[in-house]
Amino acid sequence: MSRVLGEVAGRVGEEVQVERGPLGPVQFWRGQSRYLVGELLDSWVETLPWWRQDAVVGGASAELVATQEVWRVEAVRAGRSRTSFAGVYDLSWDAAGNRWWLVRVHD
């Protein structure tokens, strides 16, 4: 089961701070909590839904640029045991807005 996070300022998800390494995210922060990425599970590029493209990019070229990179990672809150407390998170990079989003949490 997965939870898609609520809409924030026209975006689905929660804005987070991410440190990115050569292969993808290595850690991220949700508020004051730091999460360490233990494993990169998957990555892909998504096109934003057609009903949101004009709001994000605007104009006729929206289909060409309205994409986002997504990484599915296994991560654990800093200081916790990976074997007991690891979770799976989808992190999205919005290059146009120069921001990272936590878009899904998998239970």
Coordinates of C-alpha atoms in Angstrom, one line a residue:
M1 CA 0.0 0.0 0.0
S2 CA 1.2 3.5 -0.7
R3 CA 0.1 7.0 0.4
V4 CA 0.2 9.9 -2.0
L5 CA 0.9 13.0 -0.1
G6 CA -1.6 15.9 -0.2
E7 CA -1.4 18.9 -2.5
V8 CA 0.9 21.7 -1.6
A9 CA 0.9 25.0 -3.6
G10 CA -0.4 23.3 -6.7
R11 CA 2.0 20.3 -6.4
V12 CA 1.2 16.9 -5.0
G13 CA 3.6 16.2 -2.2
E14 CA 5.7 17.7 0.5
E15 CA 8.7 19.9 -0.3
V16 CA 11.9 18.4 1.1
Q17 CA 15.7 19.1 1.1
V18 CA 17.8 16.5 -0.6
E19 CA 21.5 15.8 -0.9
R20 CA 22.1 14.1 -4.2
G21 CA 25.0 11.9 -5.1
P22 CA 26.2 10.6 -8.5
L23 CA 23.5 7.9 -8.6
G24 CA 20.6 9.7 -6.9
P25 CA 19.5 10.9 -3.5
V26 CA 21.7 10.0 -0.5
Q27 CA 19.8 11.7 2.2
F28 CA 16.8 14.0 2.7
W29 CA 15.2 16.1 5.4
R30 CA 11.5 16.3 6.3
G31 CA 11.4 19.3 8.6
Q32 CA 14.0 18.6 11.3
S33 CA 14.2 14.9 10.6
R34 CA 17.0 13.6 8.5
Y35 CA 16.6 10.3 6.5
L36 CA 19.5 8.3 5.2
V37 CA 19.0 6.5 1.9
G38 CA 20.1 2.9 2.3
E39 CA 19.2 1.7 -1.2
L40 CA 18.1 3.1 -4.5
L41 CA 15.2 0.8 -5.6
D42 CA 14.2 2.4 -8.9
S43 CA 14.2 5.6 -10.9
W44 CA 12.1 6.9 -13.8
V45 CA 10.9 10.1 -15.5
E46 CA 7.2 11.0 -15.3
T47 CA 5.2 13.4 -17.4
L48 CA 2.9 15.6 -15.3
P49 CA -0.8 14.9 -15.9
W50 CA -2.2 16.9 -18.8
W51 CA -4.6 18.8 -16.5
R52 CA -1.7 20.2 -14.5
Q53 CA 0.8 21.0 -17.2
D54 CA -0.6 24.4 -18.1
A55 CA -0.6 25.5 -14.5
V56 CA 3.0 24.5 -13.9
V57 CA 4.6 25.5 -17.2
G58 CA 2.0 27.4 -19.2
G59 CA 1.7 27.7 -23.0
A60 CA 1.8 25.3 -25.9
S61 CA 5.2 23.9 -25.0
A62 CA 4.0 22.4 -21.7
E63 CA 4.1 18.8 -23.1
L64 CA 7.8 19.2 -24.0
V65 CA 9.1 20.3 -20.6
A66 CA 6.7 19.2 -17.9
T67 CA 8.6 16.2 -16.7
Q68 CA 10.0 15.2 -13.4
E69 CA 12.6 12.7 -12.3
V70 CA 11.5 10.3 -9.6
W71 CA 13.6 8.0 -7.3
R72 CA 12.1 5.3 -5.2
V73 CA 14.4 4.8 -2.2
E74 CA 14.6 2.8 1.0
A75 CA 15.5 5.1 3.8
V76 CA 15.6 5.3 7.5
R77 CA 15.4 8.2 9.9
A78 CA 18.9 9.0 11.2
G79 CA 19.7 7.1 14.4
R80 CA 17.3 4.3 13.8
S81 CA 18.0 0.7 12.8
R82 CA 17.6 0.0 9.1
T83 CA 16.3 -3.5 9.7
S84 CA 13.5 -2.3 12.0
F85 CA 12.6 1.1 10.8
A86 CA 13.3 1.4 7.0
G87 CA 10.6 2.9 4.8
V88 CA 10.2 3.3 1.0
Y89 CA 9.8 6.8 -0.3
D90 CA 9.3 8.4 -3.8
L91 CA 11.3 11.6 -4.2
S92 CA 10.7 13.8 -7.2
W93 CA 13.1 16.4 -8.7
D94 CA 11.3 19.4 -10.3
A95 CA 14.1 20.9 -12.4
A96 CA 11.9 23.8 -13.6
G97 CA 11.2 24.9 -10.0
N98 CA 14.6 23.7 -8.7
R99 CA 12.9 21.8 -5.9
W100 CA 12.6 18.3 -4.5
W101 CA 9.3 16.8 -3.4
L102 CA 8.4 13.7 -1.3
V103 CA 5.4 12.5 -3.4
R104 CA 4.7 9.0 -2.0
V105 CA 5.3 7.0 1.1
H106 CA 4.9 3.2 0.8
D107 CA 3.6 1.2 3.7

